[in-house]
Amino acid sequence: MTLRAEETRRVLLLGGTGEARRLAEALAADPRYDVISSLAGRTADPGLPPGRTRIGGFGGPDGLAAWLRDERIGAVVDATHPFAALMTESAVLAAERTGVPLLVLRRPGWTEGPGDDWRRVPSLEAAAADLPGERVFLTTGRKNLAAFAGDARRWFLVRSVDPPEPPLPPRMETVLARGPFTVDEELALMREHAIDALVTKDSGSAMTSAKLTAARTLGVPVVMVDRPPAPDGVPIAATVEEAVAWLAHAG
Ligand code: NAP
């Protein structure tokens, strides 16, 4: 069956995650949707999803609302990272102002299991204030190191996709790498550097969970930074499949 142009719905997919990419892939061949994936432009080589893409901020909620109107967007899926709180807030406000249906696609967080030694904290600052260990593996992202910059006593191993941004801890080494990582790779890295504590944000991503298994195996404590709260009054999907189902019925 051929759909007429007015039956094709324009979808803005706010991306930067594996889920956003998989959703773009799932919708790419579906004639009901004309998907525009949006990336913040933070990574030098983002690896673009299939379909149309745009890169860069919208200029806050007002800019996004204007963009949604100009582009005649029929639905928005916010599939940004669970810690991308500003973009999510902006999407909620712009959706309210324009009446465009919004779904937040947010994978569940990680849960502690037998043998894990996790300490949950509300922020990076709280993580830095009560840090176990002397040789700490930081996987919190290249822009999230300021909280640890004043710690001259510990040694840090920082892993990020692009080079980390100052302010940085004085005693550190950087590993530039993009996941997914295997448990064996994580074990080797943590053993090589004699890591005795791991700090991570609760992203919930299967792509980066091997470090948690490695930490459990090595008896290394994990400082787990909790997510910002999900927005109120907005439907939330936990999986790409749920997002596909929502799009089929939304609006
Ligand atoms: P953020 O703090 O919530 O967003 C800051 C600003 O960046 C937003 O206000 C928006 O600018 C712009 N922006 C963010 N995501 C965008 C998108 N998908 N498309 C267009 N503009 C976007 O976000 P962040 O934490 O810096 O994350 C930036 C990107 O990296 C997101 O796409 C996110 O999914 C991805 N990411 C983040 C993390 C993390 O830990 N935070 C980890 C992995 C990937 P305007 O206000 O001008 O619209």
Short mmCIF file of N, CA, C and O in Angstrom, two decimals, residues 1-101:
data_model
loop_
_atom_site.label_atom_id
_atom_site.label_comp_id
_atom_site.label_asym_id
_atom_site.label_seq_id
_atom_site.Cartn_x
_atom_site.Cartn_y
_atom_site.Cartn_z
N MET A 1 0.85 -1.20 0.00
CA MET A 1 0.00 0.00 0.00
C MET A 1 0.89 1.25 0.00
O MET A 1 1.87 1.32 0.74
N THR A 2 0.54 2.24 -0.84
CA THR A 2 1.30 3.49 -0.86
C THR A 2 0.58 4.52 0.00
O THR A 2 -0.62 4.73 -0.15
N LEU A 3 1.31 5.17 0.90
CA LEU A 3 0.70 6.18 1.75
C LEU A 3 0.84 7.55 1.11
O LEU A 3 1.86 7.86 0.49
N ARG A 4 -0.19 8.38 1.24
CA ARG A 4 -0.09 9.74 0.74
C ARG A 4 0.79 10.54 1.71
O ARG A 4 0.97 10.16 2.86
N ALA A 5 1.33 11.67 1.18
CA ALA A 5 2.26 12.47 1.98
C ALA A 5 1.65 12.87 3.32
O ALA A 5 2.32 12.84 4.35
N GLU A 6 0.32 13.21 3.30
CA GLU A 6 -0.27 13.68 4.57
C GLU A 6 -0.45 12.56 5.59
O GLU A 6 -0.73 12.80 6.75
N GLU A 7 -0.29 11.30 5.11
CA GLU A 7 -0.38 10.17 6.04
C GLU A 7 0.98 9.84 6.66
O GLU A 7 1.06 8.99 7.52
N THR A 8 2.01 10.48 6.15
CA THR A 8 3.35 10.25 6.70
C THR A 8 3.57 11.22 7.85
O THR A 8 3.41 12.43 7.68
N ARG A 9 3.90 10.68 9.00
CA ARG A 9 4.08 11.55 10.16
C ARG A 9 5.56 11.85 10.37
O ARG A 9 6.38 10.94 10.40
N ARG A 10 5.84 13.13 10.56
CA ARG A 10 7.21 13.53 10.83
C ARG A 10 7.52 13.34 12.31
O ARG A 10 6.80 13.86 13.17
N VAL A 11 8.58 12.63 12.57
CA VAL A 11 8.97 12.32 13.95
C VAL A 11 10.34 12.92 14.23
O VAL A 11 11.29 12.68 13.46
N LEU A 12 10.43 13.68 15.31
CA LEU A 12 11.75 14.14 15.78
C LEU A 12 12.24 13.14 16.81
O LEU A 12 11.57 12.88 17.81
N LEU A 13 13.40 12.58 16.54
CA LEU A 13 13.99 11.59 17.44
C LEU A 13 15.24 12.21 18.06
O LEU A 13 16.27 12.39 17.37
N LEU A 14 15.13 12.57 19.33
CA LEU A 14 16.27 13.16 20.03
C LEU A 14 17.20 12.05 20.45
O LEU A 14 16.79 11.15 21.21
N GLY A 15 18.42 12.08 19.94
CA GLY A 15 19.27 10.90 20.04
C GLY A 15 20.49 11.04 20.91
O GLY A 15 20.52 11.81 21.87
N GLY A 16 21.50 10.27 20.53
CA GLY A 16 22.74 10.24 21.31
C GLY A 16 22.88 8.97 22.12
O GLY A 16 23.77 8.88 22.97
N THR A 17 22.00 7.98 21.85
CA THR A 17 22.05 6.71 22.59
C THR A 17 21.91 5.55 21.60
O THR A 17 21.45 5.73 20.47
N GLY A 18 22.25 4.36 22.09
CA GLY A 18 22.05 3.16 21.27
C GLY A 18 20.59 2.93 20.98
O GLY A 18 20.22 2.49 19.88
N GLU A 19 19.73 3.25 21.95
CA GLU A 19 18.28 3.07 21.74
C GLU A 19 17.77 3.98 20.63
O GLU A 19 16.94 3.57 19.82
N ALA A 20 18.26 5.21 20.59
CA ALA A 20 17.83 6.14 19.55
C ALA A 20 18.23 5.61 18.18
O ALA A 20 17.46 5.65 17.22
N ARG A 21 19.44 5.10 18.12
CA ARG A 21 19.91 4.54 16.85
C ARG A 21 19.04 3.34 16.45
O ARG A 21 18.63 3.22 15.31
N ARG A 22 18.74 2.47 17.39
CA ARG A 22 17.94 1.27 17.06
C ARG A 22 16.52 1.67 16.68
O ARG A 22 15.91 1.05 15.81
N LEU A 23 16.00 2.71 17.31
CA LEU A 23 14.65 3.18 16.93
C LEU A 23 14.69 3.76 15.51
O LEU A 23 13.79 3.49 14.70
N ALA A 24 15.73 4.53 15.21
CA ALA A 24 15.86 5.07 13.85
C ALA A 24 15.94 3.93 12.83
O ALA A 24 15.34 4.00 11.76
N GLU A 25 16.67 2.90 13.18
CA GLU A 25 16.78 1.74 12.28
C GLU A 25 15.43 1.06 12.11
O GLU A 25 15.05 0.67 11.01
N ALA A 26 14.69 0.94 13.22
CA ALA A 26 13.39 0.25 13.17
C ALA A 26 12.39 1.02 12.32
O ALA A 26 11.50 0.41 11.69
N LEU A 27 12.50 2.36 12.29
CA LEU A 27 11.51 3.17 11.59
C LEU A 27 11.93 3.53 10.17
O LEU A 27 11.10 4.01 9.38
N ALA A 28 13.20 3.28 9.85
CA ALA A 28 13.76 3.78 8.58
C ALA A 28 12.98 3.31 7.36
O ALA A 28 12.76 4.08 6.42
N ALA A 29 12.54 2.06 7.38
CA ALA A 29 11.88 1.52 6.18
C ALA A 29 10.36 1.59 6.29
O ALA A 29 9.65 1.04 5.45
N ASP A 30 9.84 2.26 7.33
CA ASP A 30 8.39 2.30 7.56
C ASP A 30 7.80 3.56 6.91
O ASP A 30 8.11 4.68 7.33
N PRO A 31 6.96 3.40 5.88
CA PRO A 31 6.47 4.57 5.14
C PRO A 31 5.53 5.47 5.96
O PRO A 31 5.22 6.58 5.53
N ARG A 32 5.13 5.00 7.15
CA ARG A 32 4.25 5.85 7.98
C ARG A 32 5.02 7.01 8.62
O ARG A 32 4.42 7.97 9.10
N TYR A 33 6.36 6.90 8.64
CA TYR A 33 7.15 7.89 9.37
C TYR A 33 8.24 8.51 8.52
O TYR A 33 8.85 7.85 7.70
N ASP A 34 8.44 9.79 8.78
CA ASP A 34 9.58 10.52 8.21
C ASP A 34 10.38 10.98 9.43
O ASP A 34 10.00 11.93 10.11
N VAL A 35 11.44 10.27 9.72
CA VAL A 35 12.16 10.47 10.98
C VAL A 35 13.36 11.41 10.78
O VAL A 35 14.14 11.24 9.85
N ILE A 36 13.46 12.38 11.68
CA ILE A 36 14.65 13.24 11.72
C ILE A 36 15.34 12.97 13.05
O ILE A 36 14.78 13.25 14.12
N SER A 37 16.53 12.40 12.99
CA SER A 37 17.30 12.16 14.22
C SER A 37 18.12 13.40 14.54
O SER A 37 18.75 13.98 13.65
N SER A 38 18.11 13.78 15.81
CA SER A 38 18.85 14.96 16.24
C SER A 38 19.95 14.57 17.22
O SER A 38 19.71 13.84 18.18
N LEU A 39 21.14 15.07 16.95
CA LEU A 39 22.27 14.83 17.85
C LEU A 39 22.79 16.17 18.36
O LEU A 39 22.71 17.19 17.66
N ALA A 40 23.35 16.13 19.57
CA ALA A 40 23.84 17.39 20.16
C ALA A 40 25.09 17.89 19.48
O ALA A 40 25.39 19.08 19.50
N GLY A 41 25.86 16.97 18.89
CA GLY A 41 27.13 17.37 18.25
C GLY A 41 28.29 17.38 19.22
O GLY A 41 29.27 18.08 19.00
N ARG A 42 28.18 16.58 20.27
CA ARG A 42 29.24 16.57 21.29
C ARG A 42 30.44 15.72 20.88
O ARG A 42 31.57 16.06 21.19
N THR A 43 30.20 14.60 20.18
CA THR A 43 31.32 13.73 19.84
C THR A 43 31.80 14.06 18.43
O THR A 43 31.01 14.40 17.55
N ALA A 44 33.12 13.95 18.25
CA ALA A 44 33.73 14.35 16.98
C ALA A 44 33.25 13.46 15.83
O ALA A 44 33.05 13.93 14.72
N ASP A 45 33.05 12.17 16.12
CA ASP A 45 32.66 11.22 15.07
C ASP A 45 31.48 10.41 15.59
O ASP A 45 31.64 9.29 16.07
N PRO A 46 30.26 10.99 15.52
CA PRO A 46 29.14 10.39 16.23
C PRO A 46 28.63 9.07 15.64
O PRO A 46 27.97 8.31 16.33
N GLY A 47 28.92 8.76 14.39
CA GLY A 47 28.34 7.54 13.81
C GLY A 47 26.86 7.75 13.61
O GLY A 47 26.04 7.48 14.49
N LEU A 48 26.49 8.28 12.45
CA LEU A 48 25.11 8.75 12.26
C LEU A 48 24.13 7.60 12.08
O LEU A 48 24.45 6.59 11.45
N PRO A 49 22.91 7.73 12.61
CA PRO A 49 21.88 6.71 12.39
C PRO A 49 21.36 6.79 10.95
O PRO A 49 21.59 7.80 10.26
N PRO A 50 20.61 5.76 10.50
CA PRO A 50 20.04 5.84 9.15
C PRO A 50 18.97 6.93 9.09
O PRO A 50 18.41 7.31 10.12
N GLY A 51 18.70 7.42 7.90
CA GLY A 51 17.66 8.43 7.73
C GLY A 51 18.23 9.83 7.86
O GLY A 51 19.44 10.05 7.90
N ARG A 52 17.29 10.80 7.93
CA ARG A 52 17.72 12.20 8.02
C ARG A 52 18.28 12.51 9.40
O ARG A 52 17.77 12.00 10.40
N THR A 53 19.26 13.39 9.44
CA THR A 53 19.82 13.80 10.73
C THR A 53 20.00 15.31 10.75
O THR A 53 20.12 15.95 9.70
N ARG A 54 19.99 15.85 11.94
CA ARG A 54 20.38 17.25 12.15
C ARG A 54 21.27 17.26 13.39
O ARG A 54 21.13 16.41 14.27
N ILE A 55 22.17 18.24 13.47
CA ILE A 55 23.14 18.26 14.57
C ILE A 55 23.18 19.65 15.20
O ILE A 55 23.19 20.66 14.50
N GLY A 56 23.16 19.66 16.55
CA GLY A 56 23.29 20.92 17.29
C GLY A 56 22.02 21.25 18.07
O GLY A 56 20.94 20.73 17.77
N GLY A 57 22.18 22.10 19.09
CA GLY A 57 21.06 22.47 19.94
C GLY A 57 20.00 23.27 19.18
O GLY A 57 20.23 23.78 18.08
N PHE A 58 18.81 23.39 19.82
CA PHE A 58 17.68 24.10 19.22
C PHE A 58 17.55 25.52 19.77
O PHE A 58 16.74 26.30 19.28
N GLY A 59 18.29 25.80 20.84
CA GLY A 59 18.15 27.10 21.48
C GLY A 59 17.10 27.08 22.59
O GLY A 59 16.25 27.98 22.64
N GLY A 60 17.15 26.07 23.44
CA GLY A 60 16.23 25.99 24.57
C GLY A 60 14.82 25.61 24.15
O GLY A 60 14.55 25.36 22.98
N PRO A 61 13.89 25.60 25.13
CA PRO A 61 12.51 25.18 24.85
C PRO A 61 11.82 26.04 23.78
O PRO A 61 11.09 25.51 22.94
N ASP A 62 12.09 27.35 23.79
CA ASP A 62 11.45 28.22 22.79
C ASP A 62 11.94 27.88 21.39
O ASP A 62 11.15 27.80 20.44
N GLY A 63 13.26 27.68 21.28
CA GLY A 63 13.83 27.33 19.98
C GLY A 63 13.30 25.99 19.48
O GLY A 63 12.98 25.85 18.29
N LEU A 64 13.18 25.05 20.39
CA LEU A 64 12.68 23.73 20.00
C LEU A 64 11.20 23.82 19.59
O LEU A 64 10.79 23.23 18.58
N ALA A 65 10.42 24.59 20.36
CA ALA A 65 8.99 24.73 20.02
C ALA A 65 8.84 25.34 18.62
O ALA A 65 8.03 24.86 17.81
N ALA A 66 9.64 26.36 18.33
CA ALA A 66 9.57 26.99 17.00
C ALA A 66 9.98 26.00 15.92
O ALA A 66 9.35 25.93 14.86
N TRP A 67 11.01 25.22 16.21
CA TRP A 67 11.49 24.23 15.24
C TRP A 67 10.42 23.17 14.98
O TRP A 67 10.18 22.78 13.83
N LEU A 68 9.74 22.73 16.03
CA LEU A 68 8.68 21.71 15.87
C LEU A 68 7.57 22.24 14.96
O LEU A 68 7.04 21.52 14.11
N ARG A 69 7.23 23.53 15.15
CA ARG A 69 6.17 24.13 14.32
C ARG A 69 6.64 24.26 12.88
O ARG A 69 5.95 23.88 11.95
N ASP A 70 7.86 24.83 12.72
CA ASP A 70 8.39 25.07 11.37
C ASP A 70 8.49 23.78 10.57
O ASP A 70 8.24 23.76 9.36
N GLU A 71 8.90 22.73 11.24
CA GLU A 71 9.14 21.46 10.54
C GLU A 71 7.90 20.57 10.51
O GLU A 71 7.95 19.44 10.03
N ARG A 72 6.77 21.08 11.05
CA ARG A 72 5.50 20.33 11.08
C ARG A 72 5.72 18.91 11.65
O ARG A 72 5.34 17.91 11.07
N ILE A 73 6.33 18.90 12.83
CA ILE A 73 6.61 17.62 13.50
C ILE A 73 5.34 17.09 14.16
O ILE A 73 4.62 17.83 14.84
N GLY A 74 5.06 15.80 13.94
CA GLY A 74 3.84 15.20 14.48
C GLY A 74 4.04 14.42 15.76
O GLY A 74 3.06 14.08 16.45
N ALA A 75 5.27 14.11 16.10
CA ALA A 75 5.56 13.40 17.36
C ALA A 75 7.04 13.55 17.68
O ALA A 75 7.87 13.64 16.76
N VAL A 76 7.34 13.58 18.98
CA VAL A 76 8.74 13.65 19.42
C VAL A 76 9.04 12.45 20.30
O VAL A 76 8.24 12.13 21.20
N VAL A 77 10.15 11.80 20.04
CA VAL A 77 10.64 10.77 20.96
C VAL A 77 11.97 11.26 21.52
O VAL A 77 12.92 11.48 20.77
N ASP A 78 11.98 11.46 22.83
CA ASP A 78 13.21 11.86 23.50
C ASP A 78 13.95 10.59 23.91
O ASP A 78 13.61 9.97 24.92
N ALA A 79 14.91 10.20 23.09
CA ALA A 79 15.71 9.01 23.38
C ALA A 79 17.12 9.42 23.78
O ALA A 79 18.09 8.73 23.49
N THR A 80 17.23 10.59 24.42
CA THR A 80 18.55 11.02 24.89
C THR A 80 18.95 10.19 26.11
O THR A 80 18.15 9.45 26.69
N HIS A 81 20.20 10.35 26.48
CA HIS A 81 20.75 9.63 27.64
C HIS A 81 19.98 9.99 28.90
O HIS A 81 19.54 11.15 29.04
N PRO A 82 19.82 9.03 29.83
CA PRO A 82 19.06 9.34 31.07
C PRO A 82 19.62 10.54 31.84
O PRO A 82 18.91 11.15 32.63
N PHE A 83 20.90 10.89 31.61
CA PHE A 83 21.48 12.03 32.32
C PHE A 83 21.42 13.33 31.51
O PHE A 83 21.89 14.36 31.98
N ALA A 84 20.84 13.28 30.33
CA ALA A 84 20.72 14.49 29.51
C ALA A 84 19.46 15.26 29.95
O ALA A 84 18.49 15.41 29.20
N ALA A 85 19.50 15.77 31.18
CA ALA A 85 18.29 16.33 31.80
C ALA A 85 17.83 17.62 31.15
O ALA A 85 16.62 17.91 31.10
N LEU A 86 18.76 18.43 30.66
CA LEU A 86 18.36 19.71 30.06
C LEU A 86 17.56 19.49 28.77
O LEU A 86 16.55 20.16 28.53
N MET A 87 18.04 18.55 27.96
CA MET A 87 17.34 18.28 26.70
C MET A 87 15.95 17.73 26.98
O MET A 87 14.97 18.11 26.32
N THR A 88 15.85 16.85 27.96
CA THR A 88 14.54 16.27 28.30
C THR A 88 13.59 17.35 28.81
O THR A 88 12.43 17.42 28.40
N GLU A 89 14.11 18.23 29.66
CA GLU A 89 13.26 19.32 30.18
C GLU A 89 12.78 20.21 29.02
O GLU A 89 11.61 20.61 28.96
N SER A 90 13.69 20.48 28.11
CA SER A 90 13.35 21.31 26.97
C SER A 90 12.28 20.64 26.11
O SER A 90 11.32 21.29 25.64
N ALA A 91 12.41 19.33 25.92
CA ALA A 91 11.43 18.59 25.11
C ALA A 91 10.06 18.62 25.78
O ALA A 91 9.03 18.80 25.10
N VAL A 92 10.03 18.47 27.10
CA VAL A 92 8.75 18.48 27.82
C VAL A 92 8.06 19.85 27.65
O VAL A 92 6.87 19.93 27.33
N LEU A 93 8.83 20.92 27.84
CA LEU A 93 8.24 22.27 27.73
C LEU A 93 7.78 22.56 26.31
O LEU A 93 6.69 23.10 26.09
N ALA A 94 8.62 22.20 25.33
CA ALA A 94 8.25 22.47 23.93
C ALA A 94 7.03 21.66 23.51
O ALA A 94 6.17 22.16 22.77
N ALA A 95 6.93 20.44 24.00
CA ALA A 95 5.77 19.60 23.67
C ALA A 95 4.50 20.21 24.27
O ALA A 95 3.44 20.25 23.63
N GLU A 96 4.62 20.69 25.52
CA GLU A 96 3.47 21.35 26.16
C GLU A 96 3.01 22.55 25.36
O GLU A 96 1.82 22.76 25.14
N ARG A 97 3.98 23.34 24.91
CA ARG A 97 3.64 24.60 24.22
C ARG A 97 3.06 24.37 22.84
O ARG A 97 2.27 25.18 22.36
N THR A 98 3.46 23.31 22.18
CA THR A 98 3.03 23.08 20.80
C THR A 98 1.92 22.05 20.69
O THR A 98 1.28 21.94 19.64
N GLY A 99 1.72 21.27 21.75
CA GLY A 99 0.73 20.19 21.68
C GLY A 99 1.20 18.98 20.91
O GLY A 99 0.42 18.07 20.62
N VAL A 100 2.50 18.93 20.58
CA VAL A 100 3.03 17.76 19.87
C VAL A 100 3.22 16.62 20.88
O VAL A 100 3.83 16.82 21.93
N PRO A 101 2.70 15.42 20.59
CA PRO A 101 2.86 14.31 21.52
C PRO A 101 4.34 13.97 21.74
O PRO A 101 5.12 13.95 20.79
#
